[in-house]
mmCIF file of C-alpha atoms in Angstrom:
data_model
loop_
_atom_site.group_PDB
_atom_site.id
_atom_site.type_symbol
_atom_site.label_atom_id
_atom_site.label_comp_id
_atom_site.label_asym_id
_atom_site.label_seq_id
_atom_site.Cartn_x
_atom_site.Cartn_y
_atom_site.Cartn_z
ATOM 1 C CA MET P 4 -0.010 -0.050 -0.079
ATOM 2 C CA LYS P 5 2.937 2.444 0.940
ATOM 3 C CA CYS P 6 5.053 1.346 -2.003
ATOM 4 C CA ALA P 7 1.586 2.136 -3.894
ATOM 5 C CA MET P 8 1.629 5.831 -2.807
ATOM 6 C CA PHE P 9 4.920 6.580 -2.927
ATOM 7 C CA THR P 10 4.761 5.330 -6.607
ATOM 8 C CA ALA P 11 1.835 7.683 -7.723
ATOM 9 C CA GLY P 12 3.413 10.488 -5.542
ATOM 10 C CA VAL P 13 6.170 10.147 -7.441
ATOM 11 C CA ALA P 14 4.284 9.632 -11.263
ATOM 12 C CA VAL P 15 2.623 13.382 -10.271
ATOM 13 C CA TRP P 16 5.974 15.702 -8.827
ATOM 14 C CA LEU P 17 7.402 13.989 -12.936
ATOM 15 C CA GLY P 18 3.885 15.265 -14.215
ATOM 16 C CA THR P 19 4.055 18.767 -12.651
ATOM 17 C CA VAL P 20 7.890 18.683 -13.543
ATOM 18 C CA VAL P 21 7.232 17.568 -17.486
ATOM 19 C CA THR P 22 3.984 19.991 -17.597
ATOM 20 C CA ILE P 23 7.045 23.547 -16.166
ATOM 21 C CA LEU P 24 9.766 22.384 -18.429
ATOM 22 C CA SER P 25 6.868 22.073 -21.925
ATOM 23 C CA ARG P 26 5.811 25.561 -21.029
ATOM 24 C CA SER P 27 9.363 26.823 -20.620
ATOM 25 C CA HIS P 28 10.708 28.886 -23.654
ATOM 26 C CA GLY P 29 13.962 28.292 -24.529
ATOM 27 C CA ASP P 30 15.914 31.246 -26.947
ATOM 28 C CA ARG P 31 14.344 32.619 -29.555
ATOM 29 C CA ASN P 32 16.366 33.543 -32.194
ATOM 30 C CA VAL P 33 15.940 36.588 -34.452
ATOM 31 C CA TYR P 34 17.727 37.452 -37.683
ATOM 32 C CA PRO P 35 17.374 41.130 -37.904
ATOM 33 C CA SER P 36 19.420 42.962 -41.150
ATOM 34 C CA ALA P 37 21.513 45.776 -40.555
ATOM 35 C CA GLY P 38 19.608 48.930 -41.354
ATOM 36 C CA VAL P 39 16.594 48.381 -41.631
ATOM 37 C CA LEU P 40 13.445 48.530 -39.238
ATOM 38 C CA PHE P 41 13.464 45.660 -36.397
ATOM 39 C CA VAL P 42 10.277 45.216 -34.821
ATOM 40 C CA HIS P 43 9.447 42.213 -31.771
ATOM 41 C CA VAL P 44 5.900 41.970 -30.196
ATOM 42 C CA LEU P 45 6.184 40.651 -26.997
ATOM 43 C CA GLU P 46 2.830 39.185 -26.872
ATOM 44 C CA ARG P 47 0.963 38.798 -23.125
ATOM 45 C CA GLU P 48 -0.594 35.354 -24.649
ATOM 46 C CA TYR P 49 2.935 34.148 -25.070
ATOM 47 C CA PHE P 50 3.912 34.737 -21.868
ATOM 48 C CA LYS P 51 0.880 33.506 -19.932
ATOM 49 C CA GLY P 52 1.185 30.532 -19.593
ATOM 50 C CA GLU P 53 4.329 30.755 -17.568
ATOM 51 C CA PHE P 54 2.412 32.034 -14.669
ATOM 52 C CA PRO P 55 1.069 29.076 -12.300
ATOM 53 C CA PRO P 56 -1.688 28.482 -11.947
ATOM 54 C CA TYR P 57 -1.330 27.438 -15.484
ATOM 55 C CA PRO P 58 -5.142 28.803 -17.639
ATOM 56 C CA LYS P 59 -6.256 26.441 -19.565
ATOM 57 C CA SER P 60 -6.534 26.804 -23.315
ATOM 58 C CA GLY P 61 -9.140 29.552 -24.136
ATOM 59 C CA ASP P 62 -9.546 30.991 -20.325
ATOM 60 C CA ALA P 63 -9.799 34.133 -20.541
ATOM 61 C CA SER P 64 -7.550 35.841 -17.811
ATOM 62 C CA ASN P 65 -6.940 39.121 -18.466
ATOM 63 C CA ASP P 66 -4.189 39.795 -15.822
ATOM 64 C CA PRO P 67 -1.427 42.669 -16.199
ATOM 65 C CA ILE P 68 1.437 41.904 -17.090
ATOM 66 C CA THR P 69 4.422 44.207 -18.062
ATOM 67 C CA PHE P 70 8.070 43.770 -19.473
ATOM 68 C CA ASN P 71 11.480 44.535 -18.477
ATOM 69 C CA THR P 72 14.388 43.941 -20.977
ATOM 70 C CA ASN P 73 18.147 44.002 -20.616
ATOM 71 C CA LEU P 74 21.107 43.387 -22.565
ATOM 72 C CA MET P 75 22.057 40.325 -20.966
ATOM 73 C CA GLY P 76 25.177 41.442 -18.184
ATOM 74 C CA TYR P 77 24.032 44.949 -18.312
ATOM 75 C CA PRO P 78 20.977 46.744 -16.907
ATOM 76 C CA ASP P 79 20.289 48.503 -19.860
ATOM 77 C CA ARG P 80 19.221 47.626 -23.688
ATOM 78 C CA PRO P 81 21.665 48.780 -26.404
ATOM 79 C CA GLY P 82 21.592 51.880 -28.066
ATOM 80 C CA TRP P 83 19.688 51.681 -30.946
ATOM 81 C CA LEU P 84 16.742 48.959 -29.553
ATOM 82 C CA ARG P 85 14.208 51.235 -27.560
ATOM 83 C CA TYR P 86 10.939 49.647 -25.813
ATOM 84 C CA ILE P 87 7.194 50.686 -25.377
ATOM 85 C CA GLN P 88 4.241 49.071 -23.490
ATOM 86 C CA ARG P 89 1.709 51.351 -22.732
ATOM 87 C CA THR P 90 -0.522 49.905 -20.299
ATOM 88 C CA PRO P 91 -0.277 46.194 -18.586
ATOM 89 C CA HIS P 92 -2.769 45.213 -21.040
ATOM 90 C CA SER P 93 -1.259 45.600 -23.895
ATOM 91 C CA ASP P 94 1.532 44.202 -25.724
ATOM 92 C CA GLY P 95 5.131 45.246 -25.402
ATOM 93 C CA VAL P 96 7.307 45.778 -28.086
ATOM 94 C CA LEU P 97 11.444 46.048 -29.017
ATOM 95 C CA TYR P 98 12.667 48.277 -31.725
ATOM 96 C CA GLY P 99 14.747 50.155 -33.038
ATOM 97 C CA SER P 100 17.640 50.034 -36.331
ATOM 98 C CA PRO P 101 21.103 47.906 -36.373
ATOM 99 C CA THR P 102 23.209 49.087 -38.035
ATOM 100 C CA ALA P 103 26.418 47.530 -39.931
ATOM 101 C CA GLU P 104 28.797 47.923 -36.635
ATOM 102 C CA HIS P 105 26.080 45.239 -34.784
ATOM 103 C CA VAL P 106 26.894 42.401 -38.314
ATOM 104 C CA GLY P 107 28.132 39.319 -36.789
ATOM 105 C CA LYS P 108 27.813 39.946 -32.947
ATOM 106 C CA PRO P 109 24.425 38.179 -31.450
ATOM 107 C CA THR P 110 22.824 40.437 -28.637
ATOM 108 C CA VAL P 111 21.081 38.437 -26.176
ATOM 109 C CA ILE P 112 17.784 40.422 -24.791
ATOM 110 C CA GLU P 113 17.005 38.870 -21.215
ATOM 111 C CA ILE P 114 13.015 39.570 -21.448
ATOM 112 C CA THR P 115 11.497 39.692 -17.648
ATOM 113 C CA ALA P 116 7.737 39.238 -17.309
ATOM 114 C CA TYR P 117 5.501 40.161 -14.101
ATOM 115 C CA ASN P 118 2.669 39.402 -13.381
ATOM 116 C CA ARG P 119 0.974 42.458 -11.425
ATOM 117 C CA ARG P 120 -2.160 40.486 -10.081
ATOM 118 C CA THR P 121 -0.157 37.103 -8.645
ATOM 119 C CA PHE P 122 3.878 38.721 -8.192
ATOM 120 C CA GLU P 123 4.613 36.295 -10.506
ATOM 121 C CA THR P 124 7.826 36.254 -13.219
ATOM 122 C CA ALA P 125 8.832 34.219 -16.182
ATOM 123 C CA ARG P 126 12.110 35.038 -18.471
ATOM 124 C CA HIS P 127 13.578 34.319 -21.581
ATOM 125 C CA ASN P 128 16.145 35.276 -24.016
ATOM 126 C CA LEU P 129 15.845 36.724 -27.352
ATOM 127 C CA VAL P 130 19.172 36.310 -29.806
ATOM 128 C CA ILE P 131 19.320 38.906 -32.177
ATOM 129 C CA ASN P 132 21.956 38.399 -35.352
ATOM 130 C CA ILE P 133 22.345 40.897 -37.033
ATOM 131 C CA MET P 134 22.506 40.400 -40.798
ATOM 132 C CA ALA P 135 24.595 41.944 -43.580
ATOM 133 C CA THR P 136 22.621 43.360 -46.343
ATOM 134 C CA GLU P 137 24.019 44.177 -49.713
ATOM 135 C CA GLU P 138 22.104 47.381 -50.596
ATOM 136 C CA PHE P 139 22.719 48.711 -46.840
ATOM 137 C CA PRO P 140 22.581 52.229 -47.175
ATOM 138 C CA LEU P 141 19.901 52.382 -49.529
ATOM 139 C CA PRO P 142 21.458 55.907 -50.924
ATOM 140 C CA TYR P 143 18.252 57.953 -51.301
ATOM 141 C CA GLN P 144 16.130 58.240 -47.637
ATOM 142 C CA ALA P 145 13.110 60.262 -47.033
ATOM 143 C CA GLU P 146 12.003 61.329 -43.085
ATOM 144 C CA PHE P 147 7.875 61.766 -42.363
ATOM 145 C CA TYR P 148 6.040 63.238 -39.655
ATOM 146 C CA ILE P 149 2.691 61.397 -39.104
ATOM 147 C CA LYS P 150 0.713 63.548 -36.579
ATOM 148 C CA ASN P 151 -2.310 61.124 -36.082
ATOM 149 C CA MET P 152 -0.445 58.433 -35.208
ATOM 150 C CA ASN P 153 1.120 57.146 -31.948
ATOM 151 C CA VAL P 154 4.832 55.067 -31.883
ATOM 152 C CA GLU P 155 2.978 52.012 -31.325
ATOM 153 C CA GLU P 156 0.048 52.629 -33.751
ATOM 154 C CA MET P 157 2.535 53.491 -35.912
ATOM 155 C CA LEU P 158 4.282 49.683 -35.170
ATOM 156 C CA ALA P 159 2.040 47.752 -36.210
ATOM 157 C CA SER P 160 2.826 45.507 -39.266
ATOM 158 C CA GLU P 161 -0.679 46.026 -40.630
ATOM 159 C CA VAL P 162 -0.449 49.804 -40.062
ATOM 160 C CA LEU P 163 3.397 50.123 -41.239
ATOM 161 C CA GLY P 164 2.424 48.033 -44.570
ATOM 162 C CA ASP P 165 -0.039 50.937 -45.876
ATOM 163 C CA PHE P 166 1.644 53.462 -44.477
ATOM 164 C CA LEU P 167 4.931 51.615 -47.123
ATOM 165 C CA GLY P 168 2.493 50.764 -49.815
ATOM 166 C CA ALA P 169 1.531 54.246 -49.449
ATOM 167 C CA VAL P 170 4.911 56.109 -50.262
ATOM 168 C CA LYS P 171 5.448 53.008 -53.062
ATOM 169 C CA ASN P 172 2.923 54.658 -54.527
ATOM 170 C CA VAL P 173 4.206 57.718 -55.122
ATOM 171 C CA TRP P 174 7.566 56.832 -54.703
ATOM 172 C CA GLN P 175 7.848 54.530 -57.347
ATOM 173 C CA PRO P 176 10.759 52.389 -56.303
ATOM 174 C CA GLU P 177 12.289 48.685 -56.738
ATOM 175 C CA ARG P 178 13.448 48.595 -53.456
ATOM 176 C CA LEU P 179 11.596 50.326 -50.191
ATOM 177 C CA ASN P 180 12.948 49.585 -46.176
ATOM 178 C CA ALA P 181 11.404 51.286 -43.683
ATOM 179 C CA ILE P 182 15.367 52.395 -41.676
ATOM 180 C CA ASN P 183 13.866 53.582 -38.471
ATOM 181 C CA ILE P 184 10.549 55.527 -36.320
ATOM 182 C CA THR P 185 11.322 57.438 -33.225
ATOM 183 C CA SER P 186 8.307 59.179 -31.323
ATOM 184 C CA ALA P 187 7.930 62.749 -31.650
ATOM 185 C CA LEU P 188 8.590 62.905 -27.522
ATOM 186 C CA ASP P 189 11.811 61.618 -28.104
ATOM 187 C CA ARG P 190 12.046 64.731 -30.737
ATOM 188 C CA GLY P 191 11.416 66.925 -27.927
ATOM 189 C CA GLY P 192 7.537 66.691 -28.880
ATOM 190 C CA ARG P 193 5.058 68.344 -26.059
ATOM 191 C CA VAL P 194 2.645 64.951 -24.114
ATOM 192 C CA PRO P 195 -0.584 66.013 -25.890
ATOM 193 C CA LEU P 196 -3.406 66.616 -24.457
ATOM 194 C CA PRO P 197 -6.636 63.849 -23.329
ATOM 195 C CA ILE P 198 -9.020 65.837 -25.620
ATOM 196 C CA ASN P 199 -9.882 65.045 -28.849
ATOM 197 C CA ASN P 200 -8.488 62.143 -29.426
ATOM 198 C CA LEU P 201 -5.268 63.876 -29.837
ATOM 199 C CA LYS P 202 -1.964 61.736 -30.670
ATOM 200 C CA GLU P 203 1.756 62.259 -29.784
ATOM 201 C CA GLY P 204 2.966 62.069 -33.716
ATOM 202 C CA VAL P 205 5.830 59.635 -34.675
ATOM 203 C CA TYR P 206 8.602 60.917 -37.307
ATOM 204 C CA VAL P 207 8.938 57.633 -39.840
ATOM 205 C CA MET P 208 12.295 57.135 -42.460
ATOM 206 C CA VAL P 209 12.342 55.614 -45.265
ATOM 207 C CA GLY P 210 14.723 54.287 -47.826
ATOM 208 C CA ALA P 211 14.739 53.703 -51.801
ATOM 209 C CA ASP P 212 17.004 53.419 -54.406
ATOM 210 C CA VAL P 213 15.807 55.519 -56.618
ATOM 211 C CA PRO P 214 15.756 59.351 -56.861
ATOM 212 C CA PHE P 215 12.945 61.371 -55.091
ATOM 213 C CA SER P 216 10.123 62.095 -57.092
ATOM 214 C CA SER P 217 8.863 64.951 -58.191
ATOM 215 C CA CYS P 218 6.089 65.068 -55.337
ATOM 216 C CA LEU P 219 8.184 64.596 -53.099
ATOM 217 C CA ARG P 220 9.618 67.841 -53.693
ATOM 218 C CA GLU P 221 7.126 69.803 -54.439
ATOM 219 C CA VAL P 222 7.755 70.979 -50.537
ATOM 220 C CA GLU P 223 11.151 72.116 -51.373
ATOM 221 C CA SER P 224 9.168 75.318 -54.041
ATOM 222 C CA PRO P 225 9.784 79.018 -52.672
ATOM 223 C CA HIS P 226 5.739 78.815 -52.540
ATOM 224 C CA ASN P 227 5.740 76.153 -50.429
ATOM 225 C CA GLN P 228 8.839 76.968 -48.317
ATOM 226 C CA LEU P 229 6.910 80.291 -47.801
ATOM 227 C CA ARG P 230 3.821 79.029 -46.505
ATOM 228 C CA CYS P 231 5.548 77.037 -44.379
ATOM 229 C CA SER P 232 7.270 79.570 -43.176
ATOM 230 C CA GLN P 233 3.713 81.334 -42.201
ATOM 231 C CA GLU P 234 2.876 78.185 -40.198
ATOM 232 C CA MET P 235 0.779 77.549 -43.263
ATOM 233 C CA GLU P 236 0.010 73.941 -45.542
ATOM 234 C CA PRO P 237 1.851 73.233 -48.901
ATOM 235 C CA VAL P 238 0.420 72.197 -51.268
ATOM 236 C CA ILE P 239 0.996 68.714 -52.094
ATOM 237 C CA SER P 240 -0.479 67.599 -55.068
ATOM 238 C CA CYS P 241 0.346 63.566 -53.658
ATOM 239 C CA ASP P 242 -1.180 64.311 -49.407
ATOM 240 C CA LYS P 243 -4.543 62.964 -50.873
ATOM 241 C CA LYS P 244 -2.700 59.551 -50.958
ATOM 242 C CA PHE P 245 -1.379 59.829 -47.717
ATOM 243 C CA ARG P 246 -4.412 61.567 -46.358
ATOM 244 C CA ALA P 247 -7.616 58.913 -46.091
ATOM 245 C CA GLN P 248 -5.198 57.125 -43.081
ATOM 246 C CA PHE P 249 -2.117 59.266 -41.924
ATOM 247 C CA HIS P 250 -1.729 63.301 -41.699
ATOM 248 C CA ILE P 251 1.496 64.073 -42.821
ATOM 249 C CA ASP P 252 3.265 67.391 -41.963
ATOM 250 C CA TRP P 253 4.347 67.844 -45.614
ATOM 251 C CA CYS P 254 6.957 71.244 -43.593
ATOM 252 C CA LYS P 255 8.675 68.647 -41.373
ATOM 253 C CA ILE P 256 9.971 66.153 -44.069
ATOM 254 C CA SER P 257 13.467 65.150 -44.615
ATOM 255 C CA LEU P 258 15.034 64.110 -48.192
ATOM 256 C CA VAL P 259 18.327 62.950 -47.622
ATOM 257 C CA ASP P 260 20.536 62.120 -50.742
ATOM 258 C CA ILE P 261 23.783 60.271 -48.953
ATOM 259 C CA ASN P 262 25.485 60.426 -52.538
ATOM 260 C CA LYS P 263 26.095 64.326 -51.605
ATOM 261 C CA VAL P 264 26.515 64.757 -47.966
ATOM 262 C CA VAL P 265 30.136 65.373 -47.710
ATOM 263 C CA PRO P 266 31.545 62.625 -44.673
ATOM 264 C CA VAL P 267 33.096 64.248 -41.820
ATOM 265 C CA TYR P 268 36.029 62.991 -40.923
ATOM 266 C CA ILE P 269 37.406 63.137 -37.357
ATOM 267 C CA THR P 270 41.220 63.868 -36.778
ATOM 268 C CA ARG P 271 42.077 61.944 -33.343
ATOM 269 C CA PRO P 272 45.224 62.357 -31.736
ATOM 270 C CA ASP P 273 47.757 59.846 -32.300
ATOM 271 C CA PRO P 274 47.882 57.720 -28.648
ATOM 272 C CA GLY P 275 52.009 57.843 -27.960
ATOM 273 C CA THR P 276 53.933 54.511 -26.830
ATOM 274 C CA GLY P 277 52.455 55.679 -24.086
ATOM 275 C CA ILE P 278 56.347 56.440 -21.978
ATOM 276 C CA LEU P 279 56.645 59.974 -20.680
ATOM 277 C CA PRO P 280 59.621 61.317 -22.229
ATOM 278 C CA GLU P 281 62.852 62.199 -20.453
ATOM 279 C CA PHE P 282 63.437 65.179 -17.765
ATOM 280 C CA GLY P 283 66.456 63.412 -16.285
ATOM 281 C CA GLU P 284 66.734 61.932 -12.400
ATOM 282 C CA TYR P 285 64.540 63.454 -9.706
ATOM 283 C CA ASN P 286 65.498 65.865 -7.388
ATOM 284 C CA PRO P 287 64.341 66.023 -4.466
ATOM 285 C CA PRO P 288 63.822 69.225 -1.702
ATOM 286 C CA SER P 289 66.410 69.205 0.867
ATOM 287 C CA GLU P 290 65.093 67.457 4.442
ATOM 288 C CA SER P 291 67.151 70.580 6.360
ATOM 289 C CA LEU P 292 65.105 73.083 5.475
ATOM 290 C CA LYS P 293 65.677 76.526 7.243
ATOM 291 C CA SER P 294 63.659 78.123 9.871
ATOM 292 C CA ARG P 295 61.871 81.326 8.425
ATOM 293 C CA ASP P 296 60.790 84.746 10.887
ATOM 294 C CA TYR P 297 57.221 85.606 10.312
ATOM 295 C CA PHE P 298 57.724 88.294 13.079
ATOM 296 C CA SER P 299 58.458 90.670 10.430
ATOM 297 C CA ASP P 300 55.057 89.954 8.968
ATOM 298 C CA PHE P 301 52.574 90.106 11.706
ATOM 299 C CA LEU P 302 54.389 93.251 12.333
ATOM 300 C CA ILE P 303 53.219 94.804 8.983
ATOM 301 C CA THR P 304 50.374 92.917 8.899
ATOM 302 C CA LEU P 305 48.977 94.525 11.852
ATOM 303 C CA ALA P 306 50.637 98.232 11.714
ATOM 304 C CA VAL P 307 50.039 98.915 8.778
ATOM 305 C CA PRO P 308 46.054 99.064 9.302
ATOM 306 C CA SER P 309 46.662 99.867 12.366
ATOM 307 C CA ALA P 310 48.245 103.228 11.667
ATOM 308 C CA VAL P 311 45.406 103.885 9.144
ATOM 309 C CA ALA P 312 42.896 104.151 11.863
ATOM 310 C CA LEU P 313 44.782 106.150 13.953
ATOM 311 C CA VAL P 314 44.806 109.028 11.512
ATOM 312 C CA LEU P 315 40.959 108.523 10.412
ATOM 313 C CA PHE P 316 40.440 108.579 14.419
ATOM 314 C CA PHE P 317 42.384 111.353 14.765
ATOM 315 C CA ILE P 318 41.206 113.814 12.482
ATOM 316 C CA LEU P 319 37.066 112.269 12.723
ATOM 317 C CA GLY P 320 38.071 113.870 16.491
ATOM 318 C CA TYR P 321 40.015 117.242 15.209
ATOM 319 C CA THR P 322 37.058 117.533 13.439
ATOM 320 C CA MET P 323 34.557 116.983 16.014
ATOM 321 C CA CYS P 324 35.990 118.887 19.063
ATOM 322 C CA CYS P 325 37.617 121.989 17.715
ATOM 323 C CA ARG P 326 35.558 122.638 14.713
ATOM 324 C CA ARG P 327 32.693 123.264 16.246
ATOM 325 C CA GLU P 328 30.466 126.267 15.564
ATOM 326 C CA GLY P 329 29.370 126.528 19.732
ATOM 327 C CA VAL P 330 26.333 127.865 21.286
ATOM 328 C CA GLU P 331 27.426 131.095 22.092
ATOM 329 C CA LYS P 332 28.667 132.122 18.544
ATOM 330 C CA ARG P 333 25.520 130.148 16.644
ATOM 331 C CA ASN P 334 23.101 132.928 18.951
ATOM 332 C CA MET P 335 25.246 135.934 17.928
ATOM 333 C CA GLN P 336 24.157 134.855 14.643
ATOM 334 C CA THR P 337 20.692 134.419 15.337
ATOM 335 C CA PRO P 338 18.371 137.042 15.710
ATOM 336 C CA ASP P 339 16.502 137.307 19.277
ATOM 337 C CA PHE P 340 13.160 137.654 17.306
ATOM 338 C CA ALA P 341 13.858 134.103 15.809
ATOM 339 C CA ILE P 342 14.897 132.799 19.111
ATOM 340 C CA TYR P 343 11.549 134.443 21.019
ATOM 341 C CA VAL P 344 9.718 133.106 18.017
ATOM 342 C CA VAL P 345 11.677 129.077 18.213
ATOM 343 C CA ASN P 346 11.266 129.370 22.043
ATOM 344 C CA ASP P 347 6.701 130.687 22.199
ATOM 345 C CA SER P 348 6.572 127.538 19.408
ATOM 346 C CA PHE P 349 7.803 125.241 21.711
ATOM 347 C CA LEU P 350 6.171 126.259 25.070
ATOM 348 C CA ILE P 351 2.752 126.277 23.225
ATOM 349 C CA THR P 352 3.936 122.621 22.215
ATOM 350 C CA ILE P 353 4.218 121.695 25.612
ATOM 351 C CA HIS P 354 1.245 123.157 27.077
ATOM 352 C CA MET P 355 -1.100 121.795 23.892
ATOM 353 C CA PHE P 356 0.497 118.674 25.255
ATOM 354 C CA ILE P 357 0.060 118.432 29.205
ATOM 355 C CA CYS P 358 -3.784 119.773 27.995
ATOM 356 C CA VAL P 359 -4.153 116.634 26.126
ATOM 357 C CA LEU P 360 -2.902 114.080 29.409
ATOM 358 C CA THR P 361 -4.943 116.231 31.557
ATOM 359 C CA SER P 362 -8.085 116.348 29.501
ATOM 360 C CA ILE P 363 -9.799 113.582 31.494
ATOM 361 C CA HIS P 364 -9.683 116.326 34.536
ATOM 362 C CA PRO P 365 -12.970 117.598 35.342
ATOM 363 C CA MET P 366 -11.274 120.654 35.558
ATOM 364 C CA GLY P 367 -9.707 120.653 32.050
ATOM 365 C CA CYS P 368 -6.956 122.870 31.269
ATOM 366 C CA SER P 369 -6.214 126.523 32.852
ATOM 367 C CA LYS P 370 -6.401 129.803 29.974
ATOM 368 C CA LYS P 371 -3.202 130.580 30.797
#
């Protein structure tokens, strides 16, 4: 009986371990191309099965899940890779544009999912293997500013595909790739007010292998440049091909032909051999230093201010004591009538003050 119970317990334990291992995800490998926009969606449904109690198929649980992403061994992601998740009930998105410097170097991103209801965590790695492309970089690059989109909305494959289709219809290139997507907030834009369904705005850079079409160059005309300087909408003939879904600010479009860009070479100083030049042997100061007498310096420091203060004291004393006019000299130069008027006015003032003080007395003030 005990043996049967033990066997059943081992079977249950093994079943649990197998279930956990079957639900754990290994490393996922992706192979983006250098110079082409890379988008990887962190789906909440993908991680729900890793949080115990493990849901069954078709379970409609809606736990809040957030993600933390970082380069393995580092606290943050590489500089070219960005991440956004609007709410805990929406999917997270990793996106960016790898450069040729990252070709051949596997980038391992640690993804940690947090269930905000049960406080369970799940983790797996995303291995990004960046591949080189022959057409990198595409010689003609255009950057559009779309006013009615947020970055996570633009990163959706169907929305980005619709935009590239509209650009291809206007530009007519053989090869067209999305190079990068940047939120307007990362370019110094303001957070929109939560009214009228306002959007943050997004910059989308695309590249092609043929020169810019005449429609795209219409914004460079003097007439449209004048309208842009007056904060007016420029007149673009192909705007109607975007207007149904994308509201483009044509004054902020940027057209770059990298074949005409003058490269800037930064001259770096020669690092040298790292050996200091020869200056001879070090000659330290003598151990027997001569003692210095600071008494004379002390006297000079005190004597000069004291002498100046003493001279000023005598000048002030002479002015105040020896240069006074005196009461007799003042009275001699003042007419008697003025002295009488001043004295009489003073006596009247004193008398009125006494009357005020004695006004509560029933006798009041005398008429004298």
